[in-house]
XYZ file of C-alpha atoms in Angstrom:
659
model
C -1.053 6.813 7.201
C 0.161 3.471 5.901
C -3.264 1.935 5.380
C -2.759 -0.923 2.947
C -6.060 -2.237 1.692
C -4.844 -5.817 2.064
C -3.532 -5.251 5.592
C -6.372 -6.899 7.573
C -5.768 -10.337 6.035
C -2.022 -10.326 5.506
C -0.945 -8.831 8.832
C -3.138 -11.341 10.605
C -1.174 -14.120 8.901
C 2.245 -13.697 10.545
C 3.672 -15.014 13.835
C 6.564 -16.562 15.768
C 6.919 -19.000 18.656
C 8.733 -19.213 21.973
C 8.394 -21.296 25.078
C 7.674 -20.524 28.694
C 6.109 -22.617 31.385
C 3.438 -21.402 33.773
C 3.225 -23.197 37.156
C 1.155 -26.366 36.778
C 0.065 -25.180 33.319
C 0.720 -25.978 29.687
C 3.695 -24.741 27.735
C 2.941 -21.342 26.187
C 4.592 -20.052 23.053
C 5.196 -16.309 23.160
C 5.844 -13.842 20.367
C 6.628 -10.157 19.948
C 5.025 -8.058 17.210
C 7.234 -5.317 15.753
C 6.460 -2.341 13.542
C 9.819 -1.535 11.986
C 12.041 -2.450 14.959
C 9.644 -1.133 17.592
C 7.683 -3.395 19.923
C 3.981 -3.133 19.043
C 2.224 -6.169 20.487
C 2.205 -9.850 21.393
C 0.866 -13.255 20.513
C 0.548 -16.017 23.105
C -0.307 -19.577 22.015
C -1.481 -21.856 24.819
C -1.912 -25.551 23.932
C -4.771 -27.362 25.636
C -5.965 -30.932 25.717
C -7.736 -30.672 22.365
C -7.242 -27.092 21.152
C -4.915 -24.121 20.903
C -5.916 -20.840 22.496
C -4.272 -17.869 20.802
C -4.292 -14.321 22.175
C -3.060 -11.711 19.715
C -2.878 -7.930 19.718
C -0.769 -5.071 18.418
C -0.977 -1.281 18.398
C -0.522 0.652 15.153
C -0.984 4.319 16.094
C -4.096 3.559 18.104
C -5.366 1.016 15.615
C -4.755 -2.712 15.581
C -6.585 -5.954 16.399
C -7.082 -7.652 19.746
C -8.433 -11.181 19.383
C -8.724 -14.523 21.124
C -8.968 -17.661 18.995
C -9.651 -21.282 19.902
C -8.410 -23.650 17.174
C -9.044 -27.399 17.039
C -7.089 -29.499 14.541
C -7.954 -32.748 12.791
C -5.610 -35.700 12.178
C -4.050 -33.882 9.206
C -3.170 -30.818 11.285
C -5.933 -28.870 9.518
C -8.401 -26.755 11.503
C -11.625 -28.650 12.249
C -13.038 -25.641 14.080
C -12.036 -22.068 14.805
C -13.670 -19.496 17.055
C -12.266 -15.952 17.069
C -13.644 -13.032 19.054
C -12.398 -9.532 19.784
C -11.903 -6.446 17.625
C -10.319 -5.949 14.203
C -7.709 -3.428 13.000
C -10.234 -0.576 13.197
C -11.612 -1.785 16.573
C -14.803 -3.168 15.033
C -16.142 -6.119 17.092
C -15.643 -9.443 15.319
C -16.959 -12.933 15.851
C -15.675 -15.521 13.408
C -16.571 -19.204 13.510
C -15.598 -22.127 11.311
C -16.384 -25.825 11.659
C -16.505 -29.034 9.635
C -19.158 -31.643 10.374
C -20.875 -34.281 8.268
C -18.796 -33.445 5.205
C -19.884 -29.808 5.244
C -17.682 -26.840 6.147
C -19.457 -23.776 7.503
C -18.057 -20.356 8.338
C -19.371 -17.014 9.490
C -17.358 -13.846 10.011
C -19.521 -10.973 8.819
C -17.506 -10.603 5.640
C -17.944 -13.760 3.562
C -20.204 -16.168 5.447
C -20.836 -19.446 3.631
C -20.588 -23.216 3.452
C -19.087 -25.874 1.177
C -19.078 -29.638 0.809
C -15.715 -31.152 1.667
C -14.621 -34.634 0.634
C -10.889 -34.090 1.128
C -8.770 -32.002 3.516
C -9.161 -28.254 2.943
C -7.561 -25.495 4.962
C -9.826 -22.615 6.036
C -8.093 -19.235 6.216
C -9.665 -16.870 8.723
C -10.418 -13.265 7.943
C -9.768 -12.161 11.534
C -7.666 -15.040 12.825
C -4.327 -14.828 14.648
C -0.803 -15.106 13.219
C -0.568 -18.687 14.474
C -2.706 -19.757 11.520
C 0.186 -19.222 9.139
C 2.285 -21.654 11.159
C -0.495 -24.208 11.027
C -0.893 -23.776 7.274
C 2.843 -24.080 6.633
C 3.088 -27.254 8.703
C 0.013 -28.794 7.065
C 1.406 -28.020 3.608
C 4.777 -29.570 4.413
C 3.076 -32.888 5.159
C 0.351 -32.724 2.485
C 0.624 -34.783 -0.748
C 2.600 -32.733 -3.229
C 2.901 -30.064 -0.518
C -0.370 -28.560 -1.762
C -3.793 -28.043 -0.188
C -7.064 -26.577 -1.416
C -8.191 -23.581 0.609
C -11.546 -22.492 1.918
C -13.448 -20.513 0.805
C -11.457 -20.837 -2.472
C -8.013 -21.207 -3.967
C -5.032 -23.464 -3.376
C -1.819 -23.058 -1.408
C 1.542 -24.721 -1.885
C 4.862 -24.498 -0.079
C 8.555 -24.646 -0.965
C 11.558 -24.840 1.357
C 13.785 -21.801 0.703
C 16.690 -22.547 3.062
C 17.846 -22.790 6.675
C 20.134 -20.744 8.919
C 21.297 -20.587 12.524
C 19.612 -17.901 14.630
C 20.170 -17.574 18.351
C 21.685 -21.032 18.627
C 18.897 -22.842 16.817
C 18.192 -23.790 13.214
C 15.246 -22.050 11.556
C 13.938 -22.763 8.071
C 12.323 -20.386 5.624
C 9.284 -21.653 3.728
C 7.603 -19.835 0.868
C 3.819 -20.200 0.581
C 1.975 -19.371 -2.632
C -1.766 -18.829 -2.974
C -2.278 -16.281 -0.180
C -1.337 -13.007 -1.850
C -0.202 -11.575 -5.186
C 3.316 -12.838 -4.519
C 4.607 -15.648 -2.253
C 4.472 -15.246 1.529
C 7.557 -16.206 3.539
C 7.498 -17.822 6.968
C 10.273 -19.111 9.279
C 9.716 -22.357 11.229
C 11.791 -23.834 14.023
C 12.980 -27.454 14.279
C 9.596 -28.496 15.686
C 7.834 -26.865 12.731
C 6.423 -24.166 14.940
C 6.548 -20.639 13.610
C 9.724 -18.845 14.584
C 9.053 -15.587 12.713
C 7.154 -13.836 9.974
C 9.110 -10.718 9.020
C 9.120 -7.681 6.782
C 10.604 -4.197 6.981
C 7.190 -2.899 8.062
C 5.634 -5.564 10.309
C 7.171 -8.631 11.962
C 6.191 -11.213 14.543
C 9.087 -13.114 16.078
C 9.866 -15.399 18.999
C 10.053 -13.508 22.244
C 13.681 -12.876 23.146
C 14.822 -13.049 19.517
C 13.665 -9.581 18.456
C 17.222 -8.559 17.538
C 17.297 -11.339 14.934
C 14.442 -9.870 12.903
C 16.712 -7.652 10.817
C 18.959 -10.599 9.922
C 15.962 -12.615 8.763
C 14.607 -9.672 6.757
C 17.895 -9.302 4.901
C 18.025 -12.983 3.955
C 14.358 -13.049 3.023
C 14.576 -9.897 0.888
C 17.619 -11.235 -0.937
C 15.840 -14.489 -1.785
C 12.644 -12.671 -2.773
C 14.686 -10.325 -4.940
C 16.366 -13.234 -6.679
C 12.971 -14.823 -7.282
C 11.466 -11.625 -8.651
C 14.536 -10.970 -10.803
C 13.670 -14.126 -12.716
C 10.235 -12.679 -13.412
C 11.776 -9.389 -14.549
C 13.923 -11.206 -17.085
C 10.892 -13.022 -18.490
C 8.311 -10.239 -18.357
C 10.243 -7.436 -20.043
C 12.166 -6.774 -23.219
C 14.611 -3.959 -23.881
C 15.122 -3.546 -27.620
C 17.677 -1.168 -29.067
C 14.857 0.912 -30.499
C 11.047 1.040 -30.355
C 8.568 2.372 -32.894
C 4.935 2.876 -31.854
C 2.558 3.470 -34.763
C -1.154 4.291 -35.122
C -1.363 5.982 -31.721
C -3.770 8.573 -30.417
C -1.313 10.667 -28.439
C -2.461 12.477 -25.271
C -0.803 15.812 -24.508
C -1.232 16.796 -20.831
C -0.422 20.424 -21.662
C -3.390 20.885 -24.001
C -5.532 18.000 -22.779
C -6.040 16.875 -26.364
C -5.501 13.732 -28.413
C -3.523 13.719 -31.661
C -4.480 10.781 -33.909
C -2.225 8.835 -36.290
C 0.896 9.549 -34.217
C 4.194 7.682 -34.343
C 6.716 7.556 -31.488
C 10.322 6.552 -32.110
C 12.545 5.532 -29.176
C 16.289 4.864 -29.183
C 17.600 3.271 -25.983
C 15.655 4.904 -23.161
C 14.955 8.248 -24.894
C 12.245 9.404 -27.255
C 13.758 10.433 -30.599
C 10.730 11.734 -32.459
C 6.978 12.138 -32.146
C 4.640 12.789 -35.048
C 4.578 11.414 -38.588
C 7.916 9.666 -38.978
C 8.458 7.823 -42.274
C 11.885 6.276 -41.673
C 12.600 3.934 -38.798
C 15.631 2.285 -37.164
C 16.324 -1.133 -38.691
C 16.788 -2.673 -35.233
C 13.498 -1.367 -33.838
C 10.739 -3.399 -32.243
C 7.419 -2.232 -33.694
C 4.261 -1.784 -31.611
C 1.034 -1.192 -33.511
C -1.076 0.863 -31.096
C -4.180 0.018 -33.134
C -5.632 3.465 -32.471
C -5.182 3.092 -28.714
C -4.537 6.150 -26.586
C -0.886 6.626 -25.596
C -0.225 8.658 -22.447
C 2.829 9.570 -20.389
C 3.409 7.097 -17.573
C 1.269 7.697 -14.506
C 2.591 8.871 -11.127
C 1.623 7.611 -7.654
C 2.539 10.444 -5.319
C 1.827 8.607 -2.054
C 3.304 5.132 -1.916
C 5.074 2.919 0.618
C 6.697 0.561 -1.840
C 7.365 -3.138 -1.587
C 8.745 -5.412 -4.297
C 5.257 -6.690 -5.167
C 3.994 -3.107 -5.338
C 6.474 -2.546 -8.146
C 4.825 -5.256 -10.219
C 1.321 -3.927 -9.542
C 2.395 -0.391 -10.393
C 3.955 -1.208 -13.734
C 1.032 -3.424 -14.770
C -1.314 -0.520 -13.976
C 0.734 2.017 -15.933
C 2.428 3.667 -12.944
C 5.991 4.344 -14.089
C 6.953 6.842 -11.339
C 6.166 6.870 -7.625
C 7.002 8.991 -4.621
C 7.729 6.885 -1.538
C 6.496 8.801 1.513
C 8.089 6.809 4.296
C 9.786 3.431 4.241
C 12.624 1.529 5.809
C 15.737 3.331 4.559
C 17.681 0.209 3.573
C 14.675 -1.490 1.996
C 13.692 1.423 -0.228
C 17.308 2.054 -1.239
C 17.626 -1.527 -2.487
C 14.271 -1.390 -4.270
C 15.073 1.903 -5.970
C 18.420 0.599 -7.172
C 16.927 -2.583 -8.613
C 13.905 -0.832 -10.123
C 16.329 1.545 -11.843
C 18.607 -1.131 -13.271
C 15.674 -3.295 -14.362
C 16.555 -6.348 -12.281
C 13.219 -5.844 -10.488
C 10.025 -4.591 -12.074
C 8.951 -1.286 -10.596
C 8.587 2.462 -11.101
C 11.076 5.289 -10.859
C 11.219 6.309 -7.200
C 11.312 9.765 -5.626
C 12.362 9.525 -1.975
C 10.664 11.311 0.924
C 11.784 10.515 4.470
C 9.379 10.221 7.372
C 10.192 11.824 10.750
C 8.077 11.322 13.874
C 8.331 11.848 17.588
C 8.439 9.066 20.193
C 5.331 7.994 22.055
C 2.474 5.499 22.041
C 1.219 6.623 18.620
C 4.545 6.914 16.833
C 4.727 5.937 13.177
C 6.321 2.597 12.210
C 9.758 4.145 11.747
C 13.061 4.343 13.591
C 13.519 8.029 12.696
C 12.140 9.566 15.896
C 13.114 13.024 17.174
C 12.516 14.900 20.415
C 14.868 17.840 19.992
C 15.891 20.283 17.305
C 19.356 18.715 17.221
C 17.903 15.257 16.601
C 15.645 16.665 13.908
C 18.534 18.365 12.113
C 20.524 15.133 12.232
C 17.613 13.220 10.701
C 17.228 15.805 7.945
C 20.975 15.724 7.285
C 20.865 11.955 6.941
C 17.984 12.029 4.485
C 19.624 14.783 2.450
C 22.904 12.864 2.299
C 21.065 9.816 0.952
C 19.471 11.710 -1.917
C 16.035 12.255 -0.443
C 14.109 15.194 -1.850
C 11.479 15.683 0.823
C 10.699 15.081 4.471
C 7.322 14.007 5.807
C 6.546 15.217 9.318
C 4.293 12.840 11.224
C 1.676 13.208 13.942
C 3.808 12.835 17.104
C 6.394 15.508 16.257
C 6.315 18.302 18.834
C 4.620 21.412 17.382
C 7.476 23.640 18.501
C 9.875 21.611 16.321
C 7.917 22.055 13.090
C 9.127 25.534 12.124
C 12.839 24.863 12.769
C 12.542 21.519 10.966
C 10.899 23.147 7.956
C 13.441 25.951 7.868
C 16.392 23.575 8.044
C 14.912 21.198 5.477
C 14.474 24.118 3.096
C 18.080 25.135 3.701
C 19.101 21.615 2.653
C 16.918 21.873 -0.470
C 14.182 19.485 0.722
C 10.433 19.966 0.424
C 8.351 19.656 3.598
C 5.037 17.849 3.896
C 3.181 15.624 6.288
C 0.348 14.988 8.662
C -0.612 17.785 11.022
C 1.108 17.078 14.365
C -1.023 16.748 17.481
C -1.753 20.150 18.977
C -1.546 21.982 15.634
C -3.987 22.988 12.929
C -3.282 22.769 9.219
C -3.153 26.570 9.011
C -0.453 26.604 11.706
C 1.605 23.922 9.972
C 1.464 25.942 6.771
C 2.577 29.070 8.608
C 5.438 27.020 10.091
C 6.716 26.094 6.631
C 4.801 23.147 5.150
C 4.856 22.923 1.348
C 2.296 20.131 1.157
C -0.282 18.345 3.307
C -1.039 14.627 3.178
C -4.673 13.455 3.476
C -7.925 15.403 3.059
C -8.990 14.714 6.652
C -6.125 16.887 7.880
C -7.698 19.841 6.059
C -11.152 19.213 7.505
C -9.698 18.977 11.012
C -8.551 22.580 10.618
C -12.181 23.508 11.332
C -12.500 21.192 14.339
C -9.984 22.824 16.701
C -11.286 20.846 19.680
C -9.852 17.662 18.082
C -6.361 18.289 19.378
C -4.831 14.805 19.445
C -4.474 13.939 15.768
C -2.175 11.021 16.633
C -5.172 8.860 17.488
C -7.982 7.399 15.349
C -9.964 10.519 16.296
C -8.455 12.084 13.184
C -10.691 9.697 11.243
C -13.756 9.328 13.450
C -14.206 13.058 14.154
C -14.167 13.805 10.445
C -16.524 10.900 9.754
C -19.070 12.172 12.282
C -18.733 15.925 11.697
C -17.362 16.390 8.198
C -20.763 16.309 6.522
C -21.726 19.529 8.349
C -18.687 21.515 7.140
C -19.715 24.427 4.920
C -17.261 24.851 2.065
C -18.637 28.334 1.376
C -18.122 29.657 4.912
C -15.781 32.637 5.305
C -13.364 30.501 7.345
C -13.065 27.815 4.676
C -12.807 30.361 1.850
C -10.027 32.199 3.669
C -8.177 28.957 4.364
C -8.335 27.877 0.727
C -7.177 31.332 -0.389
C -4.192 30.929 1.926
C -3.363 27.538 0.414
C -3.315 29.038 -3.049
C -1.340 32.125 -2.001
C 1.392 29.948 -0.486
C 1.376 27.396 -3.352
C 0.514 24.589 -0.928
C 0.072 21.193 -2.580
C -2.589 18.758 -1.340
C -2.262 14.955 -1.428
C -5.875 13.972 -0.560
C -5.801 10.111 -0.791
C -9.569 10.013 -1.278
C -9.597 6.289 -2.030
C -8.258 5.555 1.455
C -11.108 7.461 3.066
C -13.660 5.800 0.806
C -12.467 2.473 2.221
C -12.759 3.834 5.762
C -16.024 5.790 5.620
C -18.061 4.070 2.907
C -17.029 0.386 2.930
C -19.210 -1.931 5.018
C -18.456 -5.467 6.207
C -20.007 -8.137 4.035
C -20.247 -5.887 0.980
C -17.647 -5.309 -1.721
C -15.819 -2.067 -0.989
C -16.585 0.522 -3.713
C -12.886 0.895 -4.434
C -12.582 -2.839 -5.049
C -15.812 -3.256 -7.033
C -14.315 -2.681 -10.512
C -11.574 -5.274 -9.934
C -13.156 -7.658 -7.437
C -13.632 -10.554 -9.852
C -10.070 -10.181 -11.148
C -8.317 -10.642 -7.802
C -6.851 -13.847 -6.348
C -9.395 -15.553 -4.041
C -7.718 -14.781 -0.730
C -7.009 -11.156 -1.668
C -10.618 -10.823 -2.812
C -11.848 -11.440 0.733
C -10.242 -8.238 1.997
C -12.702 -6.272 -0.126
C -15.452 -7.463 2.218
C -14.046 -6.519 5.612
C -15.404 -2.965 5.784
C -13.842 0.166 7.260
C -14.276 2.205 10.440
C -16.786 1.108 13.061
C -20.017 2.999 12.360
C -22.063 3.967 15.438
C -25.746 3.168 15.279
C -27.624 5.730 13.226
C -24.467 7.239 11.718
C -24.277 5.292 8.449
C -25.654 8.088 6.265
C -23.513 10.652 8.087
C -20.296 8.754 7.382
C -21.169 8.472 3.703
C -22.088 12.170 3.552
C -18.791 13.106 5.219
C -16.890 11.261 2.520
C -18.930 13.053 -0.128
C -17.973 16.353 1.520
C -14.314 15.305 1.243
C -14.697 14.826 -2.494
C -16.428 18.200 -2.743
C -13.538 19.761 -0.852
C -11.051 18.379 -3.371
C -13.131 19.795 -6.234
C -13.314 23.164 -4.448
C -9.552 23.172 -3.960
C -8.996 22.447 -7.631
C -11.480 25.104 -8.754
C -9.665 27.675 -6.601
C -6.247 26.937 -8.081
C -4.849 24.742 -5.296
C -2.610 22.028 -6.730
C -3.626 18.398 -6.177
C -1.400 15.316 -6.453
C -2.806 11.810 -6.808
C -1.555 9.147 -4.434
C -2.739 5.823 -3.103
C -1.347 5.042 0.379
C -2.914 1.657 -0.274
C -2.973 -1.240 -2.698
C -0.565 -0.280 -5.473
C -1.682 0.353 -9.035
C -5.374 -0.381 -8.745
C -5.903 2.258 -6.052
C -4.443 5.013 -8.230
C -7.058 4.233 -10.862
C -9.724 4.564 -8.165
C -8.235 7.825 -6.860
C -8.456 9.343 -10.328
C -12.021 8.068 -10.780
C -12.988 9.826 -7.550
C -11.571 13.117 -8.820
C -13.710 12.838 -11.941
C -16.750 11.879 -9.866
C -16.115 15.021 -7.827
C -16.429 17.065 -11.015
C -12.854 17.597 -12.220
C -12.718 17.035 -16.009
C -10.970 13.832 -17.065
C -8.247 15.561 -19.164
C -7.365 17.699 -16.152
C -7.242 14.600 -13.929
C -4.832 13.013 -16.420
C -2.686 16.137 -16.152
C -2.721 15.734 -12.347
C -1.459 12.153 -12.782
C 1.261 12.882 -15.355
C 2.572 16.391 -15.970
C 2.073 18.047 -12.598
C 4.016 15.507 -10.502
C 6.883 15.720 -13.005
C 6.892 19.496 -12.534
C 6.593 19.276 -8.753
C 9.562 16.906 -8.515
C 11.547 19.014 -11.023
C 11.598 16.244 -13.611
C 9.597 17.943 -16.343
C 12.664 18.000 -18.608
C 12.556 14.185 -18.691
C 9.012 13.136 -17.775
C 5.383 14.252 -17.798
C 4.833 14.508 -21.553
C 5.735 12.442 -24.613
C 8.223 14.538 -26.554
C 11.631 14.230 -28.274
C 14.512 14.027 -25.822
C 12.402 12.828 -22.905
C 12.669 9.478 -21.186
C 10.693 6.656 -22.785
C 7.994 6.269 -20.125
C 4.521 5.879 -21.642
C 1.510 3.577 -21.662
C -0.952 2.223 -24.247
C -4.591 2.132 -23.120
C -7.678 0.559 -24.638
C -10.497 3.113 -24.793
C -10.320 6.857 -24.234
C -9.563 7.994 -20.668
C -10.048 11.635 -21.718
C -13.738 10.751 -21.985
C -13.989 7.864 -19.500
C -11.304 7.952 -16.838
C -12.028 4.320 -15.925
C -10.482 3.270 -19.232
C -7.156 3.693 -17.423
C -7.919 0.249 -16.014
C -7.366 -1.091 -19.537
C -3.590 -0.596 -19.747
C -2.258 -2.929 -22.434
C 1.435 -2.097 -22.841
C 3.825 -0.151 -20.616
C 7.156 1.300 -21.681
C 9.366 2.391 -18.795
C 12.947 3.527 -19.418
C 12.832 1.894 -22.842
C 11.729 -1.485 -21.440
C 8.509 -3.012 -22.743
C 6.010 -4.761 -20.458
C 2.656 -6.352 -21.265
C 0.216 -5.748 -18.428
C -1.638 -9.031 -18.938
C 1.592 -11.001 -18.467
C 2.442 -9.283 -15.173
C -1.105 -9.666 -13.889
C -1.132 -13.359 -14.830
C 2.022 -13.884 -12.777
C 0.327 -12.135 -9.821
C -2.814 -14.249 -10.084
C -4.888 -11.336 -11.404
C -7.317 -12.125 -14.204
């Protein structure tokens, strides 16, 4: 699904420039938007006598914004007014306006409308603005005193020059902007200080005609970002020869119980003893748990990792994660550096995404149309150490069974979305071991919704899910079939809460517990809302989400295995996912088992992970409070030990701008 909760703001802050001349018209700067290496959209910047007009759009599997912005700059190169109209990522109509007059800045966008007195230059960051804004911010920062500027509505941005290189016969320079996200944002400017590119392995915007250069820029950018983050890793972690944790209340996922007054002794990266030790290694670092609960490290079973996600995961107590579709080179480098400790991040289990070509293809280069192509893709993933394939929505239904059979022959699990033209029951019969996303289960009972590649897979469930009877013979038989075949479900409830329950201008329920802790510009994304809600359907959408949570509880009660994953903002979203399971009625100790022991068993790592016991890897967390009674206490992670390295959550969060 790849629905990052911070996507609306951050994707709309990337762009690149090119030049073309229309007859008797102004010079236009043209850009290409890429998802992975695939063309997905455009940005066109047209200078006028006193303003820039920016047209921006891209397609992400039927989603994606389409906006027109008119931007007027003051003498400092800072927006004096902005008007943006169009639709947002979920096709919700937007109208955003900003202006400064008489020493007062005013803005309205439906998310965080407001005003502020301004006595010095301040740069307003749009919620729904075009990628060109990042170019304008970078240029304004370069020429600002101290290369810093206060931001509106809040915060401050600064810029550093990272380095230059020759691309396509011209010199482009990388600048690193802080103050926009948890970690710095990189942007490439040309010699005229116009944006040449904003790139990542997932989404890039680059000068038209220079699309082939995106990969080169990504490699340089990732290397520099890795070097920068490696400095943080050296400062934010310690790796003593031995660790002794005393005065712990130890959680056992097998029994669901706490054992007080426990001591854990670690040598290197392995647990030596658990219980009532009286002799300790002389070279040990002691941690007094102060009666805190100590649990095995948490698992995120649905991630799409970036380097900053690694930091958020570890701070939140997530020491293992399954990556369900990423750029192959990017995730290989991250996994290697997470493992050797030069970057902060979890252990990574690799699952490779496979889709079919077409207008709704996933942001991946692994696209197959034939059985031969599918076998080649599976062979490649298997050779690289992947343990699972994830079949996506545009794969031809007739390829699913042979793909599943061959993947099983190669020792890989099979999971995914339900391809267009199939039902969940048919995908299971064809060989699925696991299904991603609760909506795919509900669509099994809406057979007229045949094109699950499109946003209909969300809107149909939102409008009709509330009416689904979980006690009907059809649903009971389907759930019995899931259990009989040992099918695992990855529901990602928190994602659907953000889609079906969140409303523009109000703090999203998933963000509410952490809203005040977030950096100012990230905080704004909690106010952008979810799917467009037709008039009179508000209560229906909320009821459909409630039915989703009831479905997950029903699955659990009937012995169907659940795994907890985010598919969104790392770390924090896992806490919310687990809260939703408890709200659905699953007991907190059982939810903790879902987040610790079961994923270790599913990935065949129970000999090393999942419980705190002698001989196992030293992956565990110290938590203030008692999550066996109040699952939300998982938000109070104090100390994380991963592979024998010690991290303090508050130190990582402070570096990320989280309170």
